[in-house]
XYZ file of C-alpha atoms in Angstrom:
656
model
C -50.014 -16.696 18.121
C -50.100 -15.957 14.336
C -47.368 -13.970 12.911
C -49.900 -11.509 11.225
C -51.153 -10.104 14.355
C -49.730 -7.858 16.866
C -48.683 -9.400 20.272
C -51.028 -9.237 22.850
C -53.713 -7.136 20.744
C -55.147 -9.660 18.241
C -55.073 -7.001 15.725
C -53.369 -6.879 12.287
C -49.915 -5.331 12.029
C -50.011 -1.798 10.274
C -49.716 -1.861 6.561
C -46.361 -0.799 5.087
C -46.115 3.006 4.128
C -46.903 4.074 0.684
C -45.527 7.302 -0.911
C -47.703 10.025 -0.545
C -45.750 11.706 -3.433
C -45.383 11.087 -7.070
C -41.802 11.234 -7.185
C -39.866 8.405 -4.995
C -37.256 9.025 -2.468
C -34.781 6.205 -1.620
C -36.598 5.503 1.467
C -39.698 4.749 -0.475
C -37.824 1.971 -2.041
C -36.633 0.475 1.113
C -37.314 -3.255 1.668
C -36.077 -5.519 4.338
C -35.846 -9.288 4.735
C -35.281 -11.157 8.071
C -33.915 -14.749 8.059
C -32.937 -17.290 10.691
C -30.237 -19.743 9.840
C -31.238 -23.252 10.141
C -28.730 -26.230 9.911
C -29.949 -27.106 6.453
C -28.567 -23.986 5.146
C -25.161 -24.175 6.442
C -21.832 -26.047 5.073
C -20.534 -29.220 6.097
C -19.243 -28.337 9.328
C -22.899 -26.601 10.051
C -21.167 -23.466 11.065
C -21.652 -21.033 8.333
C -24.243 -20.150 5.746
C -23.950 -21.269 2.214
C -22.804 -18.599 0.061
C -25.293 -19.444 -2.610
C -28.223 -19.093 -0.337
C -27.088 -15.486 0.744
C -26.757 -14.493 -2.783
C -30.478 -15.665 -3.363
C -31.667 -13.757 -0.432
C -29.729 -10.392 -1.393
C -30.923 -10.716 -5.029
C -34.515 -11.175 -4.009
C -34.350 -8.052 -1.659
C -32.665 -6.106 -4.125
C -35.042 -6.933 -6.934
C -38.171 -6.143 -4.590
C -36.618 -2.623 -3.935
C -36.014 -1.927 -7.766
C -39.823 -3.172 -8.432
C -41.017 -0.594 -5.581
C -39.588 2.055 -7.509
C -40.080 1.346 -11.127
C -43.404 -0.259 -10.703
C -42.438 -2.911 -13.401
C -41.079 -6.427 -13.375
C -37.262 -6.013 -12.838
C -34.462 -8.293 -13.719
C -30.700 -8.346 -12.510
C -28.301 -7.078 -14.875
C -25.110 -7.255 -12.476
C -23.670 -7.567 -9.170
C -20.710 -5.511 -8.065
C -17.758 -7.530 -6.201
C -18.849 -8.872 -2.777
C -16.629 -9.555 0.180
C -17.835 -11.314 3.445
C -16.593 -9.686 6.837
C -18.296 -12.370 9.063
C -19.502 -15.744 9.125
C -23.309 -16.518 9.672
C -23.699 -19.414 12.104
C -26.669 -21.663 12.764
C -29.435 -19.747 14.949
C -28.305 -16.331 14.259
C -30.663 -13.893 12.602
C -29.982 -12.251 9.240
C -31.283 -8.852 8.302
C -31.121 -8.038 4.600
C -31.898 -4.188 3.642
C -32.207 -2.751 0.016
C -32.946 0.344 -1.365
C -32.358 2.182 -4.759
C -29.481 4.845 -4.732
C -30.060 5.950 -7.899
C -32.054 5.824 -11.062
C -30.416 6.079 -14.836
C -32.324 6.279 -18.050
C -33.300 2.404 -18.116
C -31.192 0.942 -15.248
C -30.797 1.516 -11.547
C -28.452 0.806 -8.844
C -29.635 -1.064 -5.502
C -27.344 -0.939 -2.454
C -27.800 -4.105 -0.454
C -26.581 -4.351 3.172
C -26.554 -7.572 5.337
C -26.547 -7.459 9.030
C -25.946 -10.320 11.555
C -28.109 -10.198 14.576
C -27.332 -12.751 17.760
C -30.644 -13.667 19.638
C -28.458 -13.816 22.725
C -26.875 -10.453 22.354
C -28.296 -6.994 21.467
C -26.984 -5.325 18.518
C -25.902 -6.291 15.144
C -22.875 -6.504 12.952
C -22.531 -5.684 9.547
C -21.383 -8.963 7.301
C -21.342 -7.482 3.842
C -22.756 -5.040 1.295
C -22.912 -5.083 -2.481
C -24.605 -2.867 -5.311
C -26.784 -4.630 -7.709
C -28.070 -3.080 -11.143
C -31.402 -3.832 -12.413
C -33.451 -3.038 -15.491
C -37.293 -3.189 -15.644
C -39.199 -4.751 -18.535
C -42.862 -4.248 -19.957
C -45.150 -6.984 -20.819
C -43.120 -7.485 -24.388
C -39.847 -7.977 -22.461
C -38.421 -4.563 -23.585
C -36.736 -2.203 -21.150
C -38.678 0.854 -19.911
C -37.630 4.254 -18.777
C -37.008 4.280 -14.947
C -38.632 7.303 -12.962
C -36.709 9.723 -11.308
C -35.390 9.233 -7.826
C -35.098 12.310 -5.320
C -32.629 11.920 -2.525
C -33.692 13.692 0.708
C -31.156 12.971 3.453
C -27.658 13.969 3.355
C -26.661 10.367 3.339
C -28.726 9.576 0.296
C -27.755 12.619 -1.556
C -24.014 11.533 -1.251
C -24.891 7.837 -2.256
C -26.668 9.433 -5.383
C -23.618 11.544 -6.234
C -21.483 8.768 -5.792
C -23.537 6.209 -7.822
C -22.716 7.826 -11.331
C -18.830 7.188 -10.427
C -19.579 3.643 -9.388
C -21.311 3.097 -12.727
C -18.259 4.256 -14.503
C -15.947 2.011 -12.501
C -18.204 -0.921 -13.320
C -17.777 -0.206 -17.274
C -13.954 0.207 -16.892
C -13.096 -2.762 -14.686
C -12.988 -5.387 -17.057
C -10.814 -3.389 -19.108
C -8.249 -2.680 -16.298
C -8.086 -6.401 -15.522
C -7.563 -7.253 -19.075
C -4.677 -4.824 -19.287
C -2.882 -6.396 -16.212
C -3.474 -9.703 -17.819
C -1.965 -8.902 -21.091
C 1.256 -7.787 -19.467
C 1.348 -10.884 -17.289
C 0.814 -12.891 -20.337
C 3.679 -11.301 -22.269
C 5.819 -12.092 -19.273
C 4.732 -15.707 -19.342
C 5.518 -15.920 -23.113
C 9.091 -14.970 -22.254
C 9.349 -17.857 -19.848
C 9.930 -21.454 -20.707
C 7.134 -23.439 -22.114
C 5.246 -25.723 -19.766
C 6.066 -29.239 -20.041
C 3.544 -31.543 -18.051
C 3.685 -35.361 -18.949
C 0.208 -36.507 -20.164
C 0.230 -39.117 -17.290
C 0.253 -36.146 -14.745
C -2.864 -34.490 -16.222
C -5.021 -37.268 -14.398
C -3.539 -37.435 -11.268
C -1.562 -35.328 -8.567
C 2.055 -35.386 -7.937
C 4.028 -34.526 -4.912
C 6.810 -31.750 -4.865
C 10.660 -33.038 -4.575
C 10.646 -32.295 -0.853
C 7.481 -33.986 -0.300
C 6.008 -31.028 1.421
C 2.658 -30.592 -0.665
C 0.964 -32.208 -3.562
C 0.909 -30.316 -6.837
C -2.932 -30.726 -8.312
C -3.322 -30.240 -11.974
C -6.027 -27.666 -12.961
C -7.873 -30.198 -14.931
C -8.869 -32.278 -11.711
C -10.516 -29.479 -10.277
C -13.089 -29.191 -13.466
C -16.633 -29.555 -12.737
C -19.468 -29.296 -15.216
C -23.226 -29.326 -14.177
C -26.264 -29.276 -16.183
C -29.636 -27.567 -14.779
C -33.124 -27.615 -16.325
C -34.887 -24.345 -15.728
C -38.320 -25.056 -14.213
C -41.228 -22.664 -13.392
C -40.080 -22.431 -9.708
C -36.642 -20.869 -10.811
C -38.411 -18.123 -12.855
C -39.322 -14.621 -12.208
C -42.235 -12.934 -13.731
C -41.138 -12.919 -17.237
C -40.749 -16.807 -17.001
C -37.003 -16.334 -17.109
C -34.455 -17.609 -14.774
C -34.107 -15.600 -11.442
C -30.786 -14.026 -11.095
C -30.467 -15.252 -7.441
C -31.063 -18.949 -8.608
C -28.378 -18.674 -11.214
C -25.871 -17.299 -8.673
C -26.784 -19.970 -6.038
C -26.255 -22.742 -8.722
C -22.934 -21.024 -9.879
C -21.511 -20.852 -6.179
C -22.378 -24.597 -5.462
C -20.203 -25.506 -8.468
C -17.675 -23.246 -7.441
C -17.678 -24.671 -3.987
C -17.510 -28.312 -5.440
C -14.309 -27.315 -7.675
C -12.707 -25.578 -4.716
C -12.862 -28.722 -2.681
C -11.122 -30.746 -5.105
C -8.094 -28.841 -4.748
C -8.214 -28.057 -1.083
C -9.364 -31.742 0.012
C -11.196 -29.795 2.717
C -14.411 -27.753 3.273
C -13.844 -24.324 1.353
C -15.710 -21.138 2.495
C -16.712 -18.473 0.180
C -14.486 -15.298 0.953
C -15.596 -12.970 -1.903
C -17.251 -12.728 -5.186
C -16.039 -10.623 -8.280
C -18.485 -8.688 -10.303
C -21.216 -10.583 -12.121
C -22.785 -9.404 -14.984
C -25.824 -11.032 -17.099
C -25.487 -10.811 -20.881
C -29.108 -12.188 -21.556
C -31.996 -14.024 -20.260
C -32.506 -17.835 -19.880
C -36.064 -19.075 -20.532
C -38.061 -21.782 -18.663
C -37.499 -25.098 -20.305
C -33.832 -24.271 -21.340
C -30.717 -25.918 -20.068
C -27.647 -24.354 -18.466
C -24.403 -25.771 -18.318
C -22.241 -24.625 -15.585
C -18.465 -24.948 -15.562
C -16.079 -24.199 -12.764
C -12.504 -24.711 -12.316
C -9.707 -23.529 -10.098
C -7.625 -20.843 -11.980
C -4.884 -20.472 -9.354
C -4.233 -21.105 -5.748
C -2.399 -18.926 -3.369
C -1.074 -19.683 0.168
C -4.502 -19.975 1.829
C -6.711 -18.833 -0.659
C -7.835 -19.820 -4.350
C -9.619 -18.488 -7.261
C -12.387 -20.406 -8.885
C -13.684 -19.261 -12.372
C -17.337 -20.125 -13.389
C -18.825 -19.959 -16.731
C -22.551 -20.240 -17.552
C -23.975 -21.097 -20.970
C -27.699 -21.625 -21.928
C -28.980 -24.173 -24.361
C -32.472 -24.303 -25.896
C -33.792 -27.665 -26.764
C -34.406 -26.371 -30.383
C -30.987 -24.870 -30.734
C -28.049 -27.032 -29.247
C -25.543 -24.355 -30.011
C -24.645 -22.864 -26.446
C -24.778 -19.165 -25.728
C -22.805 -17.406 -22.775
C -24.732 -15.993 -20.224
C -22.278 -14.825 -17.559
C -18.649 -15.462 -16.138
C -17.707 -14.815 -12.397
C -14.698 -15.307 -10.174
C -15.167 -16.893 -6.678
C -12.681 -16.778 -3.997
C -12.509 -19.539 -1.547
C -10.406 -20.270 1.668
C -10.269 -23.780 3.043
C -10.698 -24.500 6.964
C -10.086 -27.450 9.305
C -12.212 -29.046 11.742
C -11.310 -26.352 14.193
C -12.315 -23.337 11.800
C -8.732 -22.665 10.987
C -7.305 -21.817 7.527
C -5.377 -24.510 5.964
C -2.487 -24.097 3.363
C -3.521 -25.044 -0.202
C -1.437 -27.082 -2.607
C -0.099 -25.443 -5.614
C -1.910 -25.688 -8.992
C -0.322 -26.953 -12.244
C -1.437 -25.872 -15.514
C -1.380 -28.014 -18.877
C -1.957 -25.910 -21.818
C -2.059 -22.149 -22.986
C -5.661 -21.694 -21.966
C -5.038 -22.666 -18.375
C -1.977 -20.640 -18.227
C -3.808 -17.566 -19.295
C -6.537 -18.145 -16.581
C -3.675 -18.674 -14.099
C -2.005 -15.464 -15.024
C -5.230 -13.609 -15.071
C -6.080 -14.800 -11.508
C -2.881 -13.115 -10.304
C -4.105 -9.782 -11.804
C -7.549 -10.052 -10.372
C -6.206 -10.879 -6.904
C -4.086 -7.756 -6.924
C -7.006 -5.753 -7.903
C -8.963 -7.371 -5.192
C -6.293 -6.569 -2.625
C -5.922 -3.102 -3.694
C -9.551 -2.600 -3.701
C -10.036 -3.869 -0.184
C -7.256 -1.699 1.243
C -8.705 1.349 -0.779
C -12.167 0.904 0.634
C -10.902 0.191 4.222
C -11.824 3.037 6.752
C -8.988 1.623 9.174
C -6.134 1.337 6.762
C -3.212 3.534 7.838
C -0.693 2.602 4.979
C -0.568 4.417 1.864
C -2.135 2.647 -1.282
C -0.175 2.020 -4.456
C -1.647 4.160 -7.204
C -1.918 2.450 -10.651
C -3.638 2.843 -13.881
C -5.760 -0.204 -12.831
C -7.288 1.202 -9.622
C -6.955 4.808 -10.235
C -10.548 5.413 -10.825
C -11.652 3.569 -7.902
C -9.048 5.143 -5.919
C -10.401 8.646 -6.764
C -13.893 7.387 -6.059
C -12.868 6.063 -2.651
C -11.102 8.899 -1.878
C -14.286 11.013 -1.809
C -16.670 8.540 -0.386
C -14.127 7.599 2.464
C -14.265 11.064 3.481
C -18.015 11.638 3.294
C -18.558 8.410 5.307
C -16.141 9.361 7.831
C -18.080 12.882 8.326
C -21.459 10.926 8.856
C -20.154 8.771 11.777
C -21.391 9.464 15.215
C -19.839 9.271 18.682
C -17.289 11.548 18.420
C -15.218 12.824 21.473
C -15.564 16.550 21.999
C -12.118 17.761 23.221
C -12.331 21.505 23.005
C -14.934 24.328 21.820
C -14.053 28.038 21.842
C -14.010 30.821 19.526
C -16.683 29.053 17.511
C -14.201 26.156 16.698
C -14.930 22.629 17.752
C -12.121 20.172 18.155
C -13.125 16.294 18.204
C -11.343 12.947 17.883
C -12.459 9.394 17.252
C -10.464 6.294 17.095
C -10.994 3.974 13.784
C -8.972 0.939 13.805
C -5.448 1.563 14.601
C -5.872 5.213 13.540
C -7.005 8.464 15.078
C -9.159 10.691 13.300
C -9.373 14.343 14.125
C -12.195 16.417 13.319
C -12.297 20.288 13.401
C -15.356 22.464 12.326
C -16.228 26.116 12.182
C -18.384 28.507 10.439
C -16.860 31.278 8.107
C -18.354 34.483 6.579
C -17.923 33.624 2.998
C -19.904 31.876 0.401
C -19.432 28.240 -0.109
C -18.048 28.335 -3.828
C -15.519 30.792 -2.767
C -14.256 28.851 0.350
C -13.830 25.708 -1.946
C -11.926 27.803 -4.608
C -9.472 29.104 -2.071
C -8.913 25.727 -0.277
C -8.479 23.741 -3.500
C -5.966 26.232 -4.586
C -2.625 24.566 -3.240
C -0.476 27.431 -3.781
C -2.672 29.565 -1.294
C -2.221 27.021 1.626
C 0.814 28.795 3.131
C -1.383 31.852 3.934
C -3.135 29.867 6.684
C -1.213 26.842 7.516
C 2.090 27.353 9.270
C 3.367 23.914 8.794
C 2.984 24.107 4.832
C 6.333 24.477 2.954
C 5.986 23.731 -0.747
C 4.093 21.329 -3.143
C 4.764 19.902 -6.527
C 2.178 18.499 -8.943
C 3.427 14.865 -9.747
C 0.590 14.146 -11.937
C -2.578 15.926 -12.964
C -5.286 12.861 -13.518
C -7.966 15.018 -14.759
C -9.866 18.265 -13.859
C -10.841 16.901 -10.425
C -8.126 14.623 -9.292
C -4.316 15.025 -8.797
C -1.366 13.706 -7.286
C 0.689 16.044 -5.211
C 4.008 15.827 -3.447
C 3.927 18.049 -0.231
C 6.464 19.184 2.196
C 5.489 20.056 5.845
C 7.123 21.223 8.801
C 7.095 19.042 11.739
C 4.334 20.032 14.248
C 7.241 20.388 17.149
C 8.456 23.311 15.107
C 5.922 25.365 16.298
C 6.268 24.303 20.089
C 8.945 26.312 21.820
C 11.396 24.215 23.955
C 9.966 20.625 22.228
C 12.085 17.955 21.164
C 12.546 18.919 17.403
C 11.573 16.078 14.885
C 12.305 15.960 11.067
C 10.104 17.682 8.592
C 7.738 15.447 6.806
C 6.685 15.025 3.136
C 3.618 13.295 1.856
C 2.515 11.948 -1.379
C -1.150 12.802 -1.574
C -4.077 12.075 -4.063
C -6.456 15.047 -4.058
C -9.955 14.593 -5.439
C -12.311 17.587 -5.537
C -16.292 17.438 -6.088
C -18.549 20.137 -6.527
C -22.294 20.052 -5.537
C -24.435 17.719 -7.879
C -28.182 18.249 -8.392
C -28.953 16.896 -4.950
C -25.886 17.101 -2.805
C -24.933 20.470 -1.616
C -21.426 19.744 -0.438
C -18.204 20.801 -1.729
C -15.464 18.122 -1.361
C -11.599 18.309 -1.170
C -10.325 14.747 -0.206
C -6.790 13.821 0.229
C -5.343 10.305 1.064
C -1.588 9.084 0.959
C -0.727 7.034 -2.217
C 2.573 5.607 -3.128
C 4.127 6.590 -6.542
C 7.081 4.532 -8.032
C 8.495 7.890 -9.602
C 8.428 9.685 -5.915
C 11.034 8.130 -3.675
C 12.110 9.167 -0.244
C 13.371 12.971 -0.035
C 16.493 13.198 1.937
C 16.027 15.361 5.201
C 12.305 14.333 5.295
C 10.483 11.672 6.927
C 7.735 10.179 4.513
C 4.391 10.586 6.416
C 1.123 8.821 5.766
C -2.755 9.878 6.307
C -5.945 8.083 5.658
C -8.901 9.884 4.783
C -8.404 13.720 5.146
C -9.670 16.953 3.614
C -12.546 19.468 3.817
C -16.236 19.103 3.405
C -17.637 22.431 2.649
C -21.386 23.130 3.052
C -23.611 26.470 2.478
C -25.784 26.950 5.616
C -28.226 29.421 4.144
C -30.275 30.347 1.080
C -28.536 30.452 -2.384
C -25.680 33.312 -2.572
C -25.475 33.177 1.117
C -22.254 34.271 2.713
C -22.427 31.715 5.569
C -20.515 28.365 5.196
C -19.655 25.371 7.333
C -16.417 23.867 7.075
C -15.465 20.389 8.439
C -11.867 19.448 8.412
C -10.959 15.741 8.891
C -7.666 14.058 9.086
C -7.009 10.344 9.627
C -3.534 9.927 11.191
C -1.432 6.931 11.121
C 1.435 5.744 13.353
C 3.862 8.127 11.695
C 2.534 11.017 13.758
C 0.171 9.231 16.426
C 3.259 9.085 18.748
C 3.666 12.640 18.890
C -0.014 13.308 18.924
C -0.709 11.000 21.975
C 1.823 12.794 24.105
C 0.648 16.144 23.397
C -3.110 16.233 22.541
C -3.769 19.669 24.183
C -0.858 21.194 21.901
C -2.368 19.398 18.891
C -5.708 21.055 19.661
C -4.237 24.280 19.977
C -2.245 24.103 17.018
C -5.324 22.998 14.724
C -7.369 25.541 16.622
C -4.955 28.399 15.527
C -4.600 26.918 12.095
C -8.844 27.173 11.764
C -8.558 30.568 13.189
C -6.113 31.768 10.492
C -8.165 30.022 7.752
C -11.471 31.538 8.957
C -9.761 35.032 8.681
C -8.130 34.041 5.506
C -11.487 33.049 3.452
C -13.349 35.954 5.192
C -11.173 38.781 3.873
C -12.317 38.990 0.394
C -10.021 41.738 -0.841
C -6.860 40.141 0.601
C -8.064 36.954 -0.988
C -8.362 38.622 -4.525
C -5.008 40.354 -4.002
C -3.386 36.931 -3.424
C -5.349 35.318 -6.396
C -4.040 38.209 -8.326
C -0.357 37.342 -7.395
C -0.723 33.672 -8.225
C -2.239 34.712 -11.533
C 0.654 37.223 -12.292
C 2.932 34.241 -11.355
C 1.247 31.616 -13.658
C 1.150 34.315 -16.544
C 4.844 34.698 -16.353
C 5.572 31.174 -16.459
C 3.016 30.643 -19.200
C 4.445 33.540 -21.314
C 7.899 31.903 -20.850
C 6.630 28.596 -22.338
C 5.017 30.524 -25.365
C 8.464 32.127 -25.927
C 10.181 29.078 -25.942
C 7.620 27.224 -28.192
C 7.575 30.069 -30.490
C 11.589 30.186 -30.975
C 11.571 26.524 -31.595
C 9.159 26.815 -34.419
C 11.024 29.723 -35.884
C 14.132 27.720 -35.878
C 12.321 24.834 -38.033
C 11.371 25.332 -41.568
C 8.386 23.247 -41.122
C 7.965 22.510 -37.441
C 6.147 19.322 -36.386
C 2.331 19.519 -35.995
C 2.738 18.253 -32.274
C 4.924 21.278 -31.580
C 2.555 23.758 -33.243
C -0.290 22.435 -31.310
C 1.630 22.767 -27.943
C 2.369 26.278 -28.882
C -1.258 27.001 -29.884
C -2.438 25.469 -26.626
C 0.010 27.433 -24.508
C -1.155 30.767 -26.168
C -4.806 29.819 -25.282
C -3.648 29.137 -21.648
C -2.225 32.568 -21.644
C -5.133 34.438 -22.891
C -7.356 32.592 -20.491
C -5.052 33.484 -17.347
C -5.097 37.168 -18.480
C -8.755 37.159 -18.614
C -8.801 35.759 -15.035
C -6.667 38.334 -13.795
C -8.554 41.143 -15.154
C -11.812 40.028 -13.805
C -10.231 39.968 -10.454
C -8.732 43.389 -10.861
C -12.303 44.865 -11.507
C -13.683 43.048 -8.586
C -11.037 44.697 -6.310
C -11.772 47.941 -7.859
C -15.400 47.762 -7.149
C-alpha cells in the first residue's frame, strides 16, 4: 500500500491545515518529522543513534517551522545547548516536533523537542530539546523583517514571554564563561610552569603508580577538510547548518576516541553560533581536540573555518564544545585517562573547559524539575537562575494528574510526586484585582499578616527590580500542632523572581527557590531548609479591572520537610488550608490592606529619613564632600520624596 493513501480507503490523506488568518500562531508553524532508526545510523556498538544525524534532523525540522512562519528561506543563526536524556536504539521511532515560540525584528526562536517511541510499547519518552535561532533572507541574501507571532494557548504565552529572557541569556553566556576562564587562567599563572619533554608530546606516558596512561592533548587533534557540494546546501546555495553540525560531531567523535581508546557517546553540546555563511564550492576546515578529561567525561572543542578557492585566507565560521562519555561493550561508562598539556594555548583551553563544565552542571541542576538541593548562586549563572526560577514554576503549574486530597471552602489541596520531591498545590479565588493581589503577595514585609509560620526576613541582595535574594526565618510546622513533638525552626535562603503580565501572558508570577550564598552561613538555633520551585501564579479571571482573581500556590518540598509531611499529610493540608483562608481574607479586605501598607511606608520613611540625616551630617562635616557621598545623599532624598508620595496616595484612597 502506498504511504500517500489512507489505509483501507485508497483516498489521499488530508492536506495539512493552513492558517485562515493573516497573523500566525505558534501552532500554525508546527512541523513534525518521524524517523525510524536503522543500523546504518548507529554507532560502533549499533546501540545508539549518531549524534550528528540527530542534529541534522533537528535543524531541518526547525528550519521548516521557521519558514512556515516567515514565508522566506531561513538559515540557522545559533543553537542553544543540548543535553541528551535517553539513547536512541536501532528499531526505535524518533518523533521531532518544532514550532516558533517568538518572533523578534529579524530573527525568531524555534523550540525543538525530540521524543522516542518504541513499536513494542505504547507511549513516548522525551529524549532532548533545544532552542534554535533562525533569520530569514530575501533573494539578495539580506535579512527580512519577521512577521508578528500571536500566542493563543497559556503554554505558548508563557514560552513567548520567556523567549525574551532566553535571548538575553544567549547574549550574556559567552561573557560569563570568559570571566570564569580568566579567573582560572590567573590562578594557573601563579602555578609552576608546565614542563613536558618534547618526546612526550608524540606519545602517551604512564602514571607513576601504573594506574592510567596520560595522553598528550596534541594526540587527540583531528583536522578534516570538506568540500561544500550542492547536496550540502540550502535555498541560498550556502551550506546547510545541520550538515555543518553533523561534520563537527563526526570529527569531535574521532578526537574523543583517541583519548578514550573506546567508543565515545555524545552526551551534550554547548551553544553553536554561526558567524557567517559558507558558499557551495568553498572548502571548510574542521579541527577538533580534547580540551580536558574528567573522570568519565571529556570536552572536545571544535573549530570550523571556511576557505574560498580564490582567497586562501581562512575565515572563522563557528566554534562549539561537545561533551562525550566512553562506554565499554556492556554499555557501561569507563574511566578516562588524564590529559596533559604542552603549551599556553592548551593550558588556556584546559582551564576554560573546567569553567564550562561548572556552568553545564549548574545549568542542568537549575533546569531540573526533580532537583531538591539548593543551587549555588554565582555571577555566572545568575540570569539563567532567575529565568529558570520563573519557567520551572510555570511548567510545574501546567503539569497534569494531580492527586486531589481535599476541597472545602472553595480551596483545593493537591499533591504530586516529582522525582524525590513532593509538590503541594493549593488554589482558590479571591475578591480582589490581580494587580492588587500581586502587590500584596510580593511584599515580604506583609507576609506575617496571613502566614503564621513566618517570623522575619532580610534582603541579602537586590539583583534588580524583579529579582532578590532573601534570608527568611520560619517557625516549625509542629509549632502550630498542640501536643506534637517540636522540631527546630527553619531558615531559608531564597531567590525570589517576580514577573508581571506581558503583551500576551496575563499571569503575575512570584517564584521562589532555594539557593546557596557563601555570605549566608547556617544560623544558630535554625535548621536550614530547602525548597525547589515554589511561589504564586496569580491570574485575573474576568474582564479588565475585574475584582475576581485565581491564585495557585505551589511548593516543591525536599527531604528537609518530607519526613514531617509524610507523617501528617492531613495536618499539613489543614495548615495550608487555614493559611489560604487567612490570605483570602487579607487580600479581600482592601481597607485593612491600605492601613498595613501605610504602616509599612511610615516605617520605610522613618528609616530613609534617618539615612538622609546621616548623609547630610557627613557632607556638612566636610569642606568638599566626595562626589559619591553627594550622589548618595541626592538619591536618598529622592527616595524619601517618592515614599511620601506613595503614603499620601494611600491615605487619600482610605479617606474615599
